[in-house]
């Protein structure tokens, strides 16, 4: 077979990237790791099952969704906007973290992760959930079920999930507007 | 490429081994921080009121996607490496019953051919071979039968990523590219190891044994016949092994011809091979710089020192073709659950570098390859015969035969088989026992030190057995357990008395009173009425897990700088369990606050030059006595990190170093302040004892004296030239080595075997002159050492922590699916270093246990992962819905006193849930399974 390169441009974490010459058929995770040096999206299974590689796709209509970078070709993202784990925290000019996202902060406070390999996927999934709840809040008694449905596909081998889920619940219950009736 | 500038990068020169200078830049160390923009560790944030950390010190890097894992690192991240990164993958044989005859890469066409192919012929020609621990045929030569499924045959190296990517994808699942010759049948080999532990106790559990491994000796086979052990003939007054077999024969006879009061229970249990499924697949990124004769290795490892030693061994063998004068190792934070301890990937990475044409080569498994090659948990076959007195309900005898499938390479299989057998008694006292265990060699993938280490296998079976025996006796399962529970001071099946308080009985009492247990009959009736088609069950199991290896050793260094900064260095590596956080916290017991500056995976201990020789498990007492005359000798150097050795063993070295700084630095500094002034100062009217010393809000007080701020004490300690830094080395063979030292002119006995100290900035010139190591330490050669006798090796284990788990579950009759509705665990773990980390370990361990009981399964041979087709689509790891994520609860027994040492719990937490689930299924449907996992298909068969 021959390797056919095509120019590829997209927006990653708010910054324009490309055009870069990228082989057709290359998966997004390889593009992130090897072409733009973003290694926080982790390879877990390479078949879209474990969700360690999940990034966020920002749609033109303002909605966001999880996207599995290990089974999605890099060229799918041509002209699209994507967020990876490296794009959540606010950094200063030296690249040091000055403020974590709400989800990241709560994961930290709840001791949600252990080895941390799956953490980027959980941060992205929980962030998408919070953004969805901002648009479509749920009843208080549906919060746990909603979190389970949103995160259940994500595999963690270390933690048994409890502290991830409790942290997300903490965010959902204490962020005005995510639960019906809360302000 | 940037020039390598050692002074600027401040690499730590660890040692010179076999003529090779070894440099270590551990992650979190200054040298590593210089390589990466992101610091992995942030100073610990803690609450001075309750002493708890606010978050993990590695948390910030992990939650922001920082380069934490070796897998995240590329050549371009290493300032002194060439920018171009090469990549490699390995071709593997997927048939192990015929000779290997080469491979065919024509599928790749011309464009995707590798830049370099490495085969066994290259390795033989160049003198490159595995370190001895890993066995032979690192790459299989043509004409030989693969020793196991997935045996490596060739390495393909690419200098361009895209070519690598598409070539690897092209060859994926095309096992036909490997050529085979004549069918030979699988290799037949002797077992990797075999042991037998026989014990006949005295009149009571507290009396001396008639025969036991500790008192006498374990039994070893005379020889192997047809690859099976041949045990000695029993002779009452014969050699130790013959005596052991005499008593083993007696037990056998009693079980064969039991008294009328005895119930002899007979079951076979089988437990499966599983993948540890560490989410970071194995990898290495290495560079051989031929011009400078330097080898650089970025590797994830639970034992960085093992990598250093083994890499040096490889380099020495290949020095004619690949001369190396300098070895640079960069250990990284990792995760492995045992599967990255003594695993062979670093050495394949090393070989990739040697043949990388001067370029750094990255070798990183994908998940299929990870299943195909990573170290597995041993499958066990177990045959139990247990006698119990029907009238008293007391256990009488236990005969257990264990077969652990060690797979293609020995790795730690002998040890796992031994630990599995010695753990089998679990929380119960048996007056007589005969436990024979063998680790067999097979064509399965190597099994090794996977979390549980044999004990998950044997203790889960014991819990299934005990539950069933209780049913046969018509007794409540917890009452039966309580009747037979091992109590403090009773002996284990090796004849050793476990350390300290054994509190399994307290765990059981709590479980008995818990609503899940107390209300189970009522709940079953109500649940089944409400949920037609579902059967409700409650199961319980309780185990105690030994922790430690019988040769645990570590270094720790604690220093207090004049500005009050507490720094900690430790040999332990972070493997996800939070040891970096817990060790930083551990110093506060003596120093009043956690270490703000901490370094792990440290291998440079030239300031405390400890040497080791011989095998700590096999050496004779005479040999130990002779070599221990060297005041710097210890039976072992430094242990790899495991899930269970940080809390107890690593904390010991951390706290002993901190204690030396306190006793020889801060306390005398405090006394100097309290006694200053006329008539002996404020201390004079009071009785001042060091045992009354207390830290409150960062201030030290004792017996009514003024509370002195830490910073003031540190300043005074420096001013007076007192001890402000201490390095300790410790060794434990089921108890700690102790030694006599003279510190600042005073004799002191400490539970350590090596000590160096640093004096404060105001030290007298004579003391400063003694601080002659490169780091400014005074090495205090011990005056006398008290190393545990080698006989203690026969104790096998003495440290235990107990956990009991109650499980509520529902069996869906139509699908056979088991739904875990809820679980509650009760844990005994001494004093907790960090409650958040402890509960996190419990929750994670229970999830892994649920996977073992219900979901995870790997066929051992041709249909198994060795064929390269296994991944998470067919290997079900528990998800949140599988573990009762919102319902589960746990509790920790309060320590007996606050002086209880912390205990290792990360393995024990996963074990009771396995037995509890199987017992719960029995409660639900009335069938007792003996093979794991209990799949829906098996349940459907029973319910059909």
Short mmCIF file of C-alpha atoms in Angstrom, two decimals, chain B residues 417-711:
data_model
loop_
_atom_site.label_atom_id
_atom_site.label_comp_id
_atom_site.label_asym_id
_atom_site.label_seq_id
_atom_site.Cartn_x
_atom_site.Cartn_y
_atom_site.Cartn_z
CA UNK B 417 2.58 -20.78 44.24
CA UNK B 418 4.15 -20.74 47.69
CA UNK B 419 2.28 -17.67 48.86
CA UNK B 420 -0.99 -19.09 47.56
CA UNK B 421 -0.53 -22.22 49.65
CA UNK B 422 0.59 -20.46 52.79
CA UNK B 423 -2.35 -18.06 52.58
CA UNK B 424 -4.94 -20.79 52.09
CA UNK B 425 -5.81 -21.04 55.78
CA UNK B 426 -7.12 -17.48 55.48
CA UNK B 427 -8.61 -16.35 58.81
CA UNK B 428 -8.97 -19.78 60.38
CA UNK B 429 -6.98 -21.92 62.76
CA UNK B 430 -6.22 -25.46 61.64
CA UNK B 431 -4.54 -27.80 64.14
CA UNK B 432 -3.11 -29.88 61.30
CA UNK B 433 -2.32 -28.95 57.75
CA UNK B 434 -0.51 -30.25 54.70
CA UNK B 435 -0.29 -27.75 51.87
CA UNK B 436 1.54 -28.86 48.72
CA UNK B 437 1.97 -26.44 45.86
CA UNK B 438 3.51 -26.50 42.41
CA UNK B 439 4.01 -23.83 39.77
CA UNK B 440 3.92 -25.57 36.41
CA UNK B 441 5.58 -24.49 33.19
CA UNK B 442 3.22 -24.35 30.23
CA UNK B 443 2.72 -22.71 26.85
CA UNK B 444 0.46 -20.08 28.41
CA UNK B 445 1.62 -16.47 28.71
CA UNK B 446 3.92 -15.78 31.64
CA UNK B 447 2.14 -15.26 34.91
CA UNK B 448 3.79 -13.25 37.64
CA UNK B 449 3.25 -10.96 40.54
CA UNK B 450 -0.28 -9.87 39.64
CA UNK B 451 -2.29 -8.25 42.43
CA UNK B 452 -3.43 -10.96 44.80
CA UNK B 453 -0.23 -12.98 44.32
CA UNK B 454 -1.74 -16.43 44.79
CA UNK B 455 -3.80 -15.44 47.79
CA UNK B 456 -6.83 -14.25 45.88
CA UNK B 457 -6.93 -17.68 44.33
CA UNK B 458 -6.57 -19.78 47.49
CA UNK B 459 -8.41 -17.62 50.02
CA UNK B 460 -11.45 -17.12 47.81
CA UNK B 461 -11.64 -20.92 47.55
CA UNK B 462 -11.30 -21.27 51.31
CA UNK B 463 -14.18 -18.86 51.82
CA UNK B 464 -16.34 -20.86 49.45
CA UNK B 465 -15.39 -24.03 51.32
CA UNK B 466 -16.01 -22.66 54.78
CA UNK B 467 -19.41 -21.31 53.77
CA UNK B 468 -20.43 -24.67 52.38
CA UNK B 469 -19.12 -26.57 55.41
CA UNK B 470 -21.21 -24.33 57.68
CA UNK B 471 -24.25 -25.18 55.62
CA UNK B 472 -23.49 -28.90 55.88
CA UNK B 473 -23.22 -28.55 59.66
CA UNK B 474 -26.42 -26.55 59.79
CA UNK B 475 -24.61 -23.59 61.31
CA UNK B 476 -24.85 -19.89 60.57
CA UNK B 477 -21.92 -19.19 58.24
CA UNK B 478 -20.59 -16.28 60.31
CA UNK B 479 -21.01 -18.17 63.60
CA UNK B 480 -19.03 -21.05 62.10
CA UNK B 481 -16.32 -18.65 60.99
CA UNK B 482 -16.17 -17.04 64.42
CA UNK B 483 -15.85 -20.42 66.08
CA UNK B 484 -12.77 -21.16 64.01
CA UNK B 485 -11.26 -17.73 63.57
CA UNK B 486 -7.54 -17.34 64.08
CA UNK B 487 -6.99 -15.21 67.14
CA UNK B 488 -4.01 -13.19 68.24
CA UNK B 489 -1.16 -15.44 69.34
CA UNK B 490 -2.36 -18.52 67.43
CA UNK B 491 -0.11 -19.99 64.79
CA UNK B 492 -0.40 -19.98 61.05
CA UNK B 493 0.04 -23.08 58.89
CA UNK B 494 3.79 -22.56 58.87
CA UNK B 495 3.93 -22.47 62.66
CA UNK B 496 4.61 -18.73 62.92
CA UNK B 497 2.67 -16.39 65.15
CA UNK B 498 1.24 -13.53 63.09
CA UNK B 499 2.33 -10.04 64.07
CA UNK B 500 0.31 -8.15 66.64
CA UNK B 501 -3.44 -8.11 67.05
CA UNK B 502 -5.43 -10.31 64.67
CA UNK B 503 -8.84 -8.70 64.39
CA UNK B 504 -10.72 -10.84 61.91
CA UNK B 505 -13.14 -11.74 64.72
CA UNK B 506 -14.06 -8.07 65.12
CA UNK B 507 -14.63 -7.81 61.38
CA UNK B 508 -16.94 -10.84 61.52
CA UNK B 509 -18.89 -9.55 64.49
CA UNK B 510 -19.52 -6.30 62.67
CA UNK B 511 -20.66 -8.15 59.57
CA UNK B 512 -22.99 -10.31 61.61
CA UNK B 513 -24.71 -7.26 63.03
CA UNK B 514 -24.93 -5.42 59.69
CA UNK B 515 -28.45 -5.04 58.27
CA UNK B 516 -27.47 -6.71 54.99
CA UNK B 517 -26.70 -9.89 56.93
CA UNK B 518 -29.19 -9.61 59.77
CA UNK B 519 -32.16 -8.95 57.46
CA UNK B 520 -31.24 -11.24 54.62
CA UNK B 521 -34.11 -13.70 54.96
CA UNK B 522 -36.69 -10.94 55.08
CA UNK B 523 -35.02 -9.06 52.25
CA UNK B 524 -34.94 -12.18 50.09
CA UNK B 525 -38.63 -12.76 50.51
CA UNK B 526 -39.53 -9.13 49.84
CA UNK B 527 -37.17 -8.68 46.90
CA UNK B 528 -38.26 -11.83 45.12
CA UNK B 529 -41.90 -10.94 45.62
CA UNK B 530 -41.28 -7.55 44.08
CA UNK B 531 -39.02 -8.79 41.27
CA UNK B 532 -40.39 -11.90 39.63
CA UNK B 533 -37.70 -13.70 37.65
CA UNK B 534 -34.95 -12.56 39.96
CA UNK B 535 -33.42 -14.48 42.85
CA UNK B 536 -31.95 -12.54 45.74
CA UNK B 537 -28.90 -13.61 47.70
CA UNK B 538 -26.54 -12.35 50.35
CA UNK B 539 -23.02 -13.65 50.66
CA UNK B 540 -20.23 -13.01 53.07
CA UNK B 541 -16.55 -13.72 53.09
CA UNK B 542 -13.71 -12.62 55.28
CA UNK B 543 -10.02 -13.00 54.64
CA UNK B 544 -6.77 -11.74 55.97
CA UNK B 545 -3.99 -11.12 53.55
CA UNK B 546 -0.38 -11.29 54.33
CA UNK B 547 1.68 -8.46 53.02
CA UNK B 548 5.37 -8.39 52.29
CA UNK B 549 7.84 -10.72 50.67
CA UNK B 550 10.05 -11.78 53.55
CA UNK B 551 12.88 -9.64 52.19
CA UNK B 552 11.49 -6.14 52.22
CA UNK B 553 14.01 -3.36 52.12
CA UNK B 554 14.08 0.32 51.35
CA UNK B 555 15.95 3.55 51.80
CA UNK B 556 14.50 6.82 53.00
CA UNK B 557 16.10 10.19 53.51
CA UNK B 558 14.50 13.01 55.48
CA UNK B 559 16.03 16.45 55.72
CA UNK B 560 14.91 19.70 57.32
CA UNK B 561 16.33 22.81 55.70
CA UNK B 562 16.97 25.98 57.66
CA UNK B 563 13.90 27.59 56.10
CA UNK B 564 11.74 24.79 57.51
CA UNK B 565 11.30 22.82 54.30
CA UNK B 566 10.96 19.11 54.95
CA UNK B 567 12.31 16.99 52.11
CA UNK B 568 11.83 13.28 51.61
CA UNK B 569 13.57 10.91 49.24
CA UNK B 570 12.50 7.29 48.93
CA UNK B 571 13.30 4.21 46.87
CA UNK B 572 9.57 3.43 46.45
CA UNK B 573 7.99 4.23 43.08
CA UNK B 574 4.47 5.59 42.60
CA UNK B 575 2.24 3.00 40.95
CA UNK B 576 -1.05 4.78 41.35
CA UNK B 577 -1.79 3.74 44.90
CA UNK B 578 -0.93 7.15 46.28
CA UNK B 579 2.27 6.14 48.05
CA UNK B 580 3.91 9.42 47.10
CA UNK B 581 1.17 11.22 48.99
CA UNK B 582 1.05 8.83 51.92
CA UNK B 583 4.82 8.87 52.43
CA UNK B 584 4.91 12.65 52.32
CA UNK B 585 2.25 12.54 55.04
CA UNK B 586 4.00 9.85 57.08
CA UNK B 587 6.75 12.13 58.36
CA UNK B 588 4.28 14.28 60.25
CA UNK B 589 4.14 11.76 63.07
CA UNK B 590 7.63 12.93 64.06
CA UNK B 591 8.00 16.29 62.38
CA UNK B 592 4.52 17.68 62.91
CA UNK B 593 3.80 18.32 59.24
CA UNK B 594 4.16 16.51 55.92
CA UNK B 595 7.14 16.72 53.61
CA UNK B 596 6.69 19.62 51.25
CA UNK B 597 9.33 18.37 48.86
CA UNK B 598 9.28 14.69 47.97
CA UNK B 599 11.11 12.42 45.55
CA UNK B 600 10.32 8.81 44.71
CA UNK B 601 11.88 6.00 42.73
CA UNK B 602 15.21 7.36 43.94
CA UNK B 603 18.17 5.09 43.31
CA UNK B 604 21.11 7.30 44.25
CA UNK B 605 22.04 6.31 47.79
CA UNK B 606 25.75 6.98 47.72
CA UNK B 607 25.34 8.92 50.98
CA UNK B 608 24.50 5.64 52.70
CA UNK B 609 26.64 3.02 50.99
CA UNK B 610 24.79 -0.23 51.65
CA UNK B 611 26.00 -3.39 49.94
CA UNK B 612 24.25 -6.70 49.51
CA UNK B 613 25.17 -10.19 48.39
CA UNK B 614 23.68 -13.66 48.33
CA UNK B 615 20.04 -14.60 48.24
CA UNK B 616 18.08 -13.45 51.31
CA UNK B 617 15.73 -16.43 51.01
CA UNK B 618 18.31 -19.14 50.51
CA UNK B 619 21.43 -18.12 52.38
CA UNK B 620 22.58 -20.12 55.40
CA UNK B 621 22.77 -18.67 58.89
CA UNK B 622 26.53 -19.08 58.83
CA UNK B 623 26.77 -17.12 55.60
CA UNK B 624 24.55 -14.37 56.96
CA UNK B 625 26.56 -14.16 60.17
CA UNK B 626 29.77 -13.90 58.20
CA UNK B 627 28.75 -11.24 55.70
CA UNK B 628 26.83 -9.17 58.24
CA UNK B 629 30.11 -8.43 59.99
CA UNK B 630 30.47 -5.80 57.28
CA UNK B 631 28.63 -2.87 58.90
CA UNK B 632 27.28 -1.79 55.53
CA UNK B 633 25.88 -5.13 54.43
CA UNK B 634 22.19 -5.94 54.30
CA UNK B 635 20.39 -9.05 52.97
CA UNK B 636 18.55 -6.94 50.37
CA UNK B 637 18.98 -3.51 48.80
CA UNK B 638 15.60 -2.06 47.85
CA UNK B 639 12.23 -3.65 47.10
CA UNK B 640 10.08 -2.86 44.08
CA UNK B 641 6.83 -1.02 44.73
CA UNK B 642 3.79 -3.20 45.17
CA UNK B 643 0.29 -2.33 46.10
CA UNK B 644 0.77 -3.65 49.57
CA UNK B 645 4.24 -2.72 50.63
CA UNK B 646 4.09 1.03 50.84
CA UNK B 647 1.82 1.53 53.86
CA UNK B 648 3.71 -0.75 56.22
CA UNK B 649 7.18 -1.30 54.85
CA UNK B 650 7.90 2.01 53.12
CA UNK B 651 6.36 3.95 55.97
CA UNK B 652 8.76 2.24 58.35
CA UNK B 653 11.83 3.64 56.61
CA UNK B 654 10.22 7.04 56.12
CA UNK B 655 9.25 7.32 59.77
CA UNK B 656 12.52 5.94 61.12
CA UNK B 657 14.41 8.58 59.16
CA UNK B 658 12.02 11.24 60.46
CA UNK B 659 12.35 9.87 63.98
CA UNK B 660 16.14 10.16 63.89
CA UNK B 661 15.78 13.79 62.85
CA UNK B 662 13.31 14.34 65.68
CA UNK B 663 15.18 12.50 68.42
CA UNK B 664 18.61 13.78 67.48
CA UNK B 665 17.64 17.15 66.12
CA UNK B 666 14.30 18.72 67.00
CA UNK B 667 13.88 17.28 70.48
CA UNK B 668 17.32 18.34 71.75
CA UNK B 669 16.72 21.69 70.07
CA UNK B 670 13.47 22.01 71.99
CA UNK B 671 15.18 21.02 75.22
CA UNK B 672 17.83 23.64 74.62
CA UNK B 673 15.12 26.28 74.39
CA UNK B 674 13.07 25.00 77.31
CA UNK B 675 16.11 24.74 79.62
CA UNK B 676 17.72 28.03 78.76
CA UNK B 677 17.90 30.65 81.45
CA UNK B 678 18.58 30.69 85.13
CA UNK B 679 18.02 27.51 87.10
CA UNK B 680 17.29 25.36 84.11
CA UNK B 681 14.61 27.55 82.55
CA UNK B 682 10.93 26.74 82.19
CA UNK B 683 11.63 23.01 82.11
CA UNK B 684 13.22 22.85 85.51
CA UNK B 685 10.04 22.70 87.65
CA UNK B 686 8.48 20.07 85.39
CA UNK B 687 9.11 16.45 84.57
CA UNK B 688 10.07 16.47 80.90
CA UNK B 689 9.99 13.24 79.00
CA UNK B 690 10.29 12.72 75.28
CA UNK B 691 7.34 10.31 75.38
CA UNK B 692 5.16 13.28 76.36
CA UNK B 693 6.11 15.19 73.22
CA UNK B 694 3.13 16.22 71.09
CA UNK B 695 2.69 18.27 67.94
CA UNK B 696 -0.26 20.63 68.02
CA UNK B 697 -0.92 22.99 65.12
CA UNK B 698 2.68 22.79 63.98
CA UNK B 699 4.09 23.43 67.45
CA UNK B 700 5.88 21.03 69.76
CA UNK B 701 5.04 20.77 73.42
CA UNK B 702 5.57 18.23 76.19
CA UNK B 703 4.37 18.00 79.76
CA UNK B 704 3.10 21.56 80.06
CA UNK B 705 6.01 23.29 78.30
CA UNK B 706 5.68 26.23 75.93
CA UNK B 707 4.61 25.09 72.48
CA UNK B 708 7.49 25.83 70.10
CA UNK B 709 6.86 26.46 66.41
CA UNK B 710 8.47 23.98 64.02
CA UNK B 711 10.41 26.74 62.29
#
